[in-house]
PDB file of C-alpha atoms in Angstrom:
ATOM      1  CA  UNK A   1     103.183  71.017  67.057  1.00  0.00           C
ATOM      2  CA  UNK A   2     104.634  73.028  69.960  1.00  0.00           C
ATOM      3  CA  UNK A   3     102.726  75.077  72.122  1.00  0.00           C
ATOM      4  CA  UNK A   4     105.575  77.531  72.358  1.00  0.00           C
ATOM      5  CA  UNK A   5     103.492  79.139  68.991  1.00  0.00           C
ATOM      6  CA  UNK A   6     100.498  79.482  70.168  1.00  0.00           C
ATOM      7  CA  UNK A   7     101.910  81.785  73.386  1.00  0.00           C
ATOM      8  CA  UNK A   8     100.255  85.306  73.570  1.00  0.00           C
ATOM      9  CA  UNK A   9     102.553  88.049  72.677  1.00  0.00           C
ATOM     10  CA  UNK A  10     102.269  89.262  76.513  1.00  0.00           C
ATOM     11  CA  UNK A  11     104.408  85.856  77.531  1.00  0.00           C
ATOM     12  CA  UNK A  12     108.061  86.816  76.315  1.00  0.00           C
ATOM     13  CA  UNK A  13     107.423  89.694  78.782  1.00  0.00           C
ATOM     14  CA  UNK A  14     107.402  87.217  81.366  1.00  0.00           C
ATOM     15  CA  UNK A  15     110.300  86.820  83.053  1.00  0.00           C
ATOM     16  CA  UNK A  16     111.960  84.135  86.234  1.00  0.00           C
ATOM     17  CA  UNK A  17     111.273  85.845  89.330  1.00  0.00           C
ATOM     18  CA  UNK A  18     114.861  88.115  90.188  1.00  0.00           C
ATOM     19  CA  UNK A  19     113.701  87.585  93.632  1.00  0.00           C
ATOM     20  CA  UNK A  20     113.770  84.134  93.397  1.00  0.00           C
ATOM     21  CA  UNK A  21     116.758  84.041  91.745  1.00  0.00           C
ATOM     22  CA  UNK A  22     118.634  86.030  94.636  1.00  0.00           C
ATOM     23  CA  UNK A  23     117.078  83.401  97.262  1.00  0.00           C
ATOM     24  CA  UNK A  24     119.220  80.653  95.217  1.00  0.00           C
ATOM     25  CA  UNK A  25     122.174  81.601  97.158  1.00  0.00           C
ATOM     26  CA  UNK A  26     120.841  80.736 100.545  1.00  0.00           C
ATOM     27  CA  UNK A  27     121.584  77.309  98.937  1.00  0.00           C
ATOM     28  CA  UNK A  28     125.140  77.599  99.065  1.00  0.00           C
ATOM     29  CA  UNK A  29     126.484  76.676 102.302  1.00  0.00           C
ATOM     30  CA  UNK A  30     129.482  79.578 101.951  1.00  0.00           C
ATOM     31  CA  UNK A  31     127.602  82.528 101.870  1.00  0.00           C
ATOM     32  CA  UNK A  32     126.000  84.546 103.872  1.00  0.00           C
ATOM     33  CA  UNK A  33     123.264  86.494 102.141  1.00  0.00           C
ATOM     34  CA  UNK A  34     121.700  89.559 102.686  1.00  0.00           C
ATOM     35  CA  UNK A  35     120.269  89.981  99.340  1.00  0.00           C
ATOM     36  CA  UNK A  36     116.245  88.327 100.734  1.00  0.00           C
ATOM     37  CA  UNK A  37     114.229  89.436 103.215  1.00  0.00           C
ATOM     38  CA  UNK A  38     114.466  85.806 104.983  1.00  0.00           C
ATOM     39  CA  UNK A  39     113.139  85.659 108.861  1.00  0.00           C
ATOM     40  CA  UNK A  40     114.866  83.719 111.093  1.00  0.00           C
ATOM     41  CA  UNK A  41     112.658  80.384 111.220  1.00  0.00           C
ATOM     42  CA  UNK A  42     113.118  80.177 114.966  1.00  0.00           C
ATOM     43  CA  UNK A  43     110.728  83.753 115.377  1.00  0.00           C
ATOM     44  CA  UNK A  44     107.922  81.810 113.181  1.00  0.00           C
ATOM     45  CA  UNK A  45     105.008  81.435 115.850  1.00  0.00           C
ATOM     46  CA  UNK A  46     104.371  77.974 114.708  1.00  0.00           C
ATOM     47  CA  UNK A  47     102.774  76.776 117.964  1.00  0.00           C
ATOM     48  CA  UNK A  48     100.338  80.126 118.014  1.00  0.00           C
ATOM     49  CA  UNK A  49      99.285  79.461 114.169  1.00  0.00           C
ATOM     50  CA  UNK A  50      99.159  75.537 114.871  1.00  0.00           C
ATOM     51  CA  UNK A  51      96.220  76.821 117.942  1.00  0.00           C
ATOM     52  CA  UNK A  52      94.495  78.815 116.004  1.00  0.00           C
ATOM     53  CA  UNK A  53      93.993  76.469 112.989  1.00  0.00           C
ATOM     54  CA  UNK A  54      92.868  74.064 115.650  1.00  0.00           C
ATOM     55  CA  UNK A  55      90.499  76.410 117.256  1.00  0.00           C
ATOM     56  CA  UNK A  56      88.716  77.257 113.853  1.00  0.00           C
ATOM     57  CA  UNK A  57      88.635  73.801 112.889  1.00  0.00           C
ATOM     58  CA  UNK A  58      87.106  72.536 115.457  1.00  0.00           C
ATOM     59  CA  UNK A  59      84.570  74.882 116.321  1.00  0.00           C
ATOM     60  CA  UNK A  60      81.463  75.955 114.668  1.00  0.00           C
ATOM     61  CA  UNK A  61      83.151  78.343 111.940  1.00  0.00           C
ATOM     62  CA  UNK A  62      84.844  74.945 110.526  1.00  0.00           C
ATOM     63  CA  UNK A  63      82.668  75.080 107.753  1.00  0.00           C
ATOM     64  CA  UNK A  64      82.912  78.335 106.916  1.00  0.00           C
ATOM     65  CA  UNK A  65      86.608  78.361 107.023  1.00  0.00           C
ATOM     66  CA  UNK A  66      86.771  75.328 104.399  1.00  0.00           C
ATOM     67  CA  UNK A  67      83.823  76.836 102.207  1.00  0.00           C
ATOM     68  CA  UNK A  68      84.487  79.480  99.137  1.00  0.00           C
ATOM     69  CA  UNK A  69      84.547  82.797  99.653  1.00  0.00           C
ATOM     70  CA  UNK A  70      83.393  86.271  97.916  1.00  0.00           C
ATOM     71  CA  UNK A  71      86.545  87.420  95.857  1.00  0.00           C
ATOM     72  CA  UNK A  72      86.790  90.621  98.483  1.00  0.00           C
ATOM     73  CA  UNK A  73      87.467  87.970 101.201  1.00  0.00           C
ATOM     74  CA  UNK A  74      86.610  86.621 104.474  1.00  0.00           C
ATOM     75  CA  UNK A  75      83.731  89.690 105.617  1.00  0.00           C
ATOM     76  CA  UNK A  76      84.701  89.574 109.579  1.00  0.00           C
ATOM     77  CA  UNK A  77      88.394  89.971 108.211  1.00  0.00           C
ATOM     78  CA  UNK A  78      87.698  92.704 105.864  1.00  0.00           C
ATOM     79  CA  UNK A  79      85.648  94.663 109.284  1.00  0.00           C
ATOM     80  CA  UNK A  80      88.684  93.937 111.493  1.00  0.00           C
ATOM     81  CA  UNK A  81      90.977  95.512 108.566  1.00  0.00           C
ATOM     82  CA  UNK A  82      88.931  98.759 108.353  1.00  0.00           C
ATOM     83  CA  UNK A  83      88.756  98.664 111.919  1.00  0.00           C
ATOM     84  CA  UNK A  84      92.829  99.083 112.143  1.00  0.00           C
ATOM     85  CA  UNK A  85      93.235 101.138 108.878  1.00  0.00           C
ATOM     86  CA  UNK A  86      91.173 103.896 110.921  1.00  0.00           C
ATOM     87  CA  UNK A  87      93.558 103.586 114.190  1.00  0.00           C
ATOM     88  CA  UNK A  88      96.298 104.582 111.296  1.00  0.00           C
ATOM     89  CA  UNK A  89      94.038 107.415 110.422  1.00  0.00           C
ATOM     90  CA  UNK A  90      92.504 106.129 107.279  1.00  0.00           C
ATOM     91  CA  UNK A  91      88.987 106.139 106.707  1.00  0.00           C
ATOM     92  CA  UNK A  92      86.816 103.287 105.108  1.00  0.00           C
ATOM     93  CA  UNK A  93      85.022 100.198 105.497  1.00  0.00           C
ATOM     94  CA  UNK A  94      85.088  96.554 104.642  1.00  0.00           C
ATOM     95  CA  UNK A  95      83.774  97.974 101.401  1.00  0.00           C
ATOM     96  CA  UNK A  96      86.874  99.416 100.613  1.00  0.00           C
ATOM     97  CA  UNK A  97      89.257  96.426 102.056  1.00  0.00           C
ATOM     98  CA  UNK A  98      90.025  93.649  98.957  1.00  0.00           C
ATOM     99  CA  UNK A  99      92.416  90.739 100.687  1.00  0.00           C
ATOM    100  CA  UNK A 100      94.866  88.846  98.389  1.00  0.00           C
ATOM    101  CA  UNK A 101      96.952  85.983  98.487  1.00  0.00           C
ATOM    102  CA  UNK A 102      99.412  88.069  98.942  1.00  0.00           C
ATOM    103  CA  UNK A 103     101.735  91.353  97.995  1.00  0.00           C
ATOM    104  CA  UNK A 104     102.533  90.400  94.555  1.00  0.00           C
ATOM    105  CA  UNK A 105      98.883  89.368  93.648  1.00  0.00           C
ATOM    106  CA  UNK A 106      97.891  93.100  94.890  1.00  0.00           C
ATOM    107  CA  UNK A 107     100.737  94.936  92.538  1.00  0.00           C
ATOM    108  CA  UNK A 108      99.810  92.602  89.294  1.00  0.00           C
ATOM    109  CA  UNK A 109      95.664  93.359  90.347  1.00  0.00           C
ATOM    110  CA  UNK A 110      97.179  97.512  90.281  1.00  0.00           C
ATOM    111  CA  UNK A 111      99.069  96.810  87.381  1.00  0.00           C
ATOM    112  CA  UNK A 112      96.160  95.038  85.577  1.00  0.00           C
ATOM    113  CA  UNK A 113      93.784  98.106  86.591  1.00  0.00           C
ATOM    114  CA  UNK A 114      95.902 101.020  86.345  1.00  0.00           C
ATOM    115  CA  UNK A 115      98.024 100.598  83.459  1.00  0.00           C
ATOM    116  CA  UNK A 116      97.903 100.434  79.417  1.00  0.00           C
ATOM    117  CA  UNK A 117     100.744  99.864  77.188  1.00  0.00           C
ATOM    118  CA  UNK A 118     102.699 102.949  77.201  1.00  0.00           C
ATOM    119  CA  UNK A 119     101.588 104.434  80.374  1.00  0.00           C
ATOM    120  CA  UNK A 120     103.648 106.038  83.039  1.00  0.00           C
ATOM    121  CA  UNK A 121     104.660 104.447  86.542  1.00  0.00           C
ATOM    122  CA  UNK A 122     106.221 107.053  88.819  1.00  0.00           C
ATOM    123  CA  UNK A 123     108.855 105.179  91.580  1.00  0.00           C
ATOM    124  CA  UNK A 124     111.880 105.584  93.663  1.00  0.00           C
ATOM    125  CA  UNK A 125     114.802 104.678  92.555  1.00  0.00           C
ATOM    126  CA  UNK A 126     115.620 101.541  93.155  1.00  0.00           C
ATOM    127  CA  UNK A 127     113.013 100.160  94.163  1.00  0.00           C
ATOM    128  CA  UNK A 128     111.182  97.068  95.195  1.00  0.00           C
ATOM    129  CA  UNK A 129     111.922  94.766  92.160  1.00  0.00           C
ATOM    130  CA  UNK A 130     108.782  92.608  92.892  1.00  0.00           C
ATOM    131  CA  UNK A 131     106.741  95.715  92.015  1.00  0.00           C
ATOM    132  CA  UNK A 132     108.332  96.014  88.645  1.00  0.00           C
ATOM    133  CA  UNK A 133     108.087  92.683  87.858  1.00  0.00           C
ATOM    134  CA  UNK A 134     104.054  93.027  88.137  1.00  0.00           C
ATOM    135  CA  UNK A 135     104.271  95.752  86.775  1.00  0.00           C
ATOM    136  CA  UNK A 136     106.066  95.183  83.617  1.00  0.00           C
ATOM    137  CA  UNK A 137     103.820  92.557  82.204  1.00  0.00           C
ATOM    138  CA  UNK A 138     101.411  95.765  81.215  1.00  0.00           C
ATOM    139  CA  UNK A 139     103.840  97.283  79.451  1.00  0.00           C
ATOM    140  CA  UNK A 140     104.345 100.624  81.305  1.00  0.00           C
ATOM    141  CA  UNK A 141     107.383 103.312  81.522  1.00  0.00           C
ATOM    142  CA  UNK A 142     108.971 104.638  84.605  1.00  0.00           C
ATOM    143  CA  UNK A 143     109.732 107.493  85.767  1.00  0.00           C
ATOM    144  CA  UNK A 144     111.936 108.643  88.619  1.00  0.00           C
ATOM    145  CA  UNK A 145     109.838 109.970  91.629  1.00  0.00           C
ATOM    146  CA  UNK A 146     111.968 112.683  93.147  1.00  0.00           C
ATOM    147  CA  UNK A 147     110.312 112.891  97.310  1.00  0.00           C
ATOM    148  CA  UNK A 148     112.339 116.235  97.202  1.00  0.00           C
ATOM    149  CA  UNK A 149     110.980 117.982  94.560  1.00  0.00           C
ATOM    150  CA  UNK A 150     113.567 119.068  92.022  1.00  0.00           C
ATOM    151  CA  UNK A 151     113.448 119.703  88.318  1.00  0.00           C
ATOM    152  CA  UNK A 152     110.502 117.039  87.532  1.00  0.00           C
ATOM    153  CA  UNK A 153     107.519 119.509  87.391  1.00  0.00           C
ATOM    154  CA  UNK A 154     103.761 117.541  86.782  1.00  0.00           C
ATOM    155  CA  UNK A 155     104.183 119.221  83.236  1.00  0.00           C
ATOM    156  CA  UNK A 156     107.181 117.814  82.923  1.00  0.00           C
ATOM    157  CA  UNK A 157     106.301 114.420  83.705  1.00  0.00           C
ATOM    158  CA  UNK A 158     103.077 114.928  81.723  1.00  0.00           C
ATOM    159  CA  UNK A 159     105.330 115.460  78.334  1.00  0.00           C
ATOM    160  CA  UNK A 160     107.614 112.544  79.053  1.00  0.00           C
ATOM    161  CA  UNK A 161     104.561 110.316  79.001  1.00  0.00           C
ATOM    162  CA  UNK A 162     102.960 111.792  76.291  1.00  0.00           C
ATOM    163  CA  UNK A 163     105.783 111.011  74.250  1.00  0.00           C
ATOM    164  CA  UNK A 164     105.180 107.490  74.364  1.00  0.00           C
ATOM    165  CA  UNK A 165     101.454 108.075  73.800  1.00  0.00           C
ATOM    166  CA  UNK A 166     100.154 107.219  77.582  1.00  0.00           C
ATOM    167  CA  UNK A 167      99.439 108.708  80.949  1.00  0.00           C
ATOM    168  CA  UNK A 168     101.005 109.291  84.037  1.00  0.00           C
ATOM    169  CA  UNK A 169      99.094 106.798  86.091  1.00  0.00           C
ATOM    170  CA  UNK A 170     100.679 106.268  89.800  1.00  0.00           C
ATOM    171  CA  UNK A 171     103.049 106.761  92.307  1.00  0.00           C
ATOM    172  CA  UNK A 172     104.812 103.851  93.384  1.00  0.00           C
ATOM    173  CA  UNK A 173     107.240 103.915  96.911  1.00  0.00           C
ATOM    174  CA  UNK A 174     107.669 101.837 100.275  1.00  0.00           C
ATOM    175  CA  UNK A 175     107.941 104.915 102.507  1.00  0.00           C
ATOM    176  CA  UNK A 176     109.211 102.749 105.259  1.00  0.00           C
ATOM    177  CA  UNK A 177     112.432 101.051 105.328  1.00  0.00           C
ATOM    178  CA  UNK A 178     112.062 100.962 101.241  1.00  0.00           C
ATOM    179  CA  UNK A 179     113.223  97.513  99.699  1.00  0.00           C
ATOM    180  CA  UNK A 180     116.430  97.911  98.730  1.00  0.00           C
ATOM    181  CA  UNK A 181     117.639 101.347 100.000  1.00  0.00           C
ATOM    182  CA  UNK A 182     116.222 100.571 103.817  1.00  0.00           C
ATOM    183  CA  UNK A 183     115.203 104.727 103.362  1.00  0.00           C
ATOM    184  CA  UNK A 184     112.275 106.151 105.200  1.00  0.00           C
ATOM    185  CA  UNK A 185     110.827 109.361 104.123  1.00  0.00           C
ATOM    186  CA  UNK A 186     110.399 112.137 106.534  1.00  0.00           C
ATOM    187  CA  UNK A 187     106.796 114.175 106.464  1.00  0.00           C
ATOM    188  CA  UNK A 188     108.203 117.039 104.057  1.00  0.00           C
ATOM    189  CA  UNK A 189     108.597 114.028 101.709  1.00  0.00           C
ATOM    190  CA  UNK A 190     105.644 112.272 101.785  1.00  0.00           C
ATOM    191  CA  UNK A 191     103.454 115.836 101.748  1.00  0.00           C
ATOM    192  CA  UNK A 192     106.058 116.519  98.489  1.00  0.00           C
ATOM    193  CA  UNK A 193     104.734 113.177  96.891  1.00  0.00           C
ATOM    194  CA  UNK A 194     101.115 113.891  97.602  1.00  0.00           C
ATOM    195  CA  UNK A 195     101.565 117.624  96.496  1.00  0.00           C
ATOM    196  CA  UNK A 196     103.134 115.992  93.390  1.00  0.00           C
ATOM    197  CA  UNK A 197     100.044 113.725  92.936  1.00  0.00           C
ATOM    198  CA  UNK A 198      96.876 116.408  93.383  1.00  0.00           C
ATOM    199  CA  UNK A 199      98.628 118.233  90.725  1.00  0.00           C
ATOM    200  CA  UNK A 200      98.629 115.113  88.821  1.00  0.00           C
ATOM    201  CA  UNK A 201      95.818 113.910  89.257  1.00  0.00           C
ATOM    202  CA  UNK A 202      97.119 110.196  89.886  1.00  0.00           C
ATOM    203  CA  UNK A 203      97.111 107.333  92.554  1.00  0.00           C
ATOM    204  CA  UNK A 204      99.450 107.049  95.860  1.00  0.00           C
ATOM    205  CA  UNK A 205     100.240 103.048  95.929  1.00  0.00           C
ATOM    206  CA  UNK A 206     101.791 103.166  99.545  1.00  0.00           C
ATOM    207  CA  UNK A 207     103.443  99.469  99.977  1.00  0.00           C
ATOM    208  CA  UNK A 208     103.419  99.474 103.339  1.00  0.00           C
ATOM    209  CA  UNK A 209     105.120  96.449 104.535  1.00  0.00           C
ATOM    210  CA  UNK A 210     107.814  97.141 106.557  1.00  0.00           C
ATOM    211  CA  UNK A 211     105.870  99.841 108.743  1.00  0.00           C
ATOM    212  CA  UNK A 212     105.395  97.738 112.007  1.00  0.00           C
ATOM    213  CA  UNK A 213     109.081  96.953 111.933  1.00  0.00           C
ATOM    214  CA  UNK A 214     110.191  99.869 113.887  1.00  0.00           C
ATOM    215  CA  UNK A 215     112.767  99.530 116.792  1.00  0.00           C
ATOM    216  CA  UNK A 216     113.639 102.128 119.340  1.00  0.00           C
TER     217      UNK A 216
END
């Protein structure tokens, strides 16, 4: 017997990481790769994390740092979040602040909510290939998001979905310093993508990773 049969359907979606995949040439000493967003090891603040593991550790939060957690995360974390989302002008609380292990767990989680087989994923083009890669395993379509406007009405993307028997769902973009392009969209942009999504009725997924990386 080989487990190989007894794989859900869902698996041959699955594919080796493309990200990973581009990191295998940092291997090879003769190239010089741009293709991975690798930091320079030396800017790691290993000393300031090393502290502040020690600090926690050996104070009286030890336990709580070692001890499970509620699946929204660490509560003082969560307040701290909400605390800086509202400096950026968005309004919640730590009810409305969910911490993952990281990016891609968020984008499968959105992909796992938002999407059915068939439904419609609106994105720049290109764009961030870990987000497809979440995003494929639910078996959606994409379609291009224009931030200019242009041709692609909300009725227009409405048919194109409905043609495969699903829903326009989201908006997918990195509207700073997108990964691959490096773009950043101006405010007549973004308002066109929000504009685009009230008349949809649909989510804004705003991957917002690059935003503190701004240099004058």
């Amino acid at each position: 017997m080989t487990l190989l049969n007894l794989l859900a359907s869902r698996s041959s979606r699955m594919k080796a990481s493309e990200i990973r995949e581009l990191l295998k040439l940092l291997d090879q000493p003769d190239i010089i790769s741009f293709a991975g967003g690798i930091p320079d090891p030396s800017l790691f603040p290993a000393q300031a994390i090393g502290d502040a593991y020690q600090a926690v550790l050996g104070g009286k939060e030890a336990g709580t740092a070692l001890q499970y957690q509620v699946s929204e995360g660490y509560l003082p974390l969560r307040k701290w979040l909400a605390a800086y989302m509202g400096k950026l002008g968005v309004q919640c609380d730590e009810g409305n602040i969910f911490i993952t292990s990281g990016s891609q767990q968020a984008l499968d989680y959105l992909g796992k909510l938002f999407l059915s087989p068939g439904d419609t994923a609106l994105v720049t083009w290109p764009t961030y290939l870990g987000a497809l890669q979440a995003f494929n395993a639910y078996e959606p379509r994409y379609d291009r998001l224009n931030t200019a406007g242009g041709n692609m009405t909300p009725e227009a993307y409405r048919a194109a979905a409905a043609v495969n028997g699903g829903k326009v769902k989201f908006a997918y973009l990195v509207p700073d310093f997108a990964n691959p392009t490096g773009n950043t969209l101006d405010v007549k942009q973004r308002e066109t993508v929000l504009d685009l999504a009230g008349e949809l009725d649909i989510a804004v997924i705003e991957d917002a990773a690059y935003r503190a990386l701004r240099y004058d």
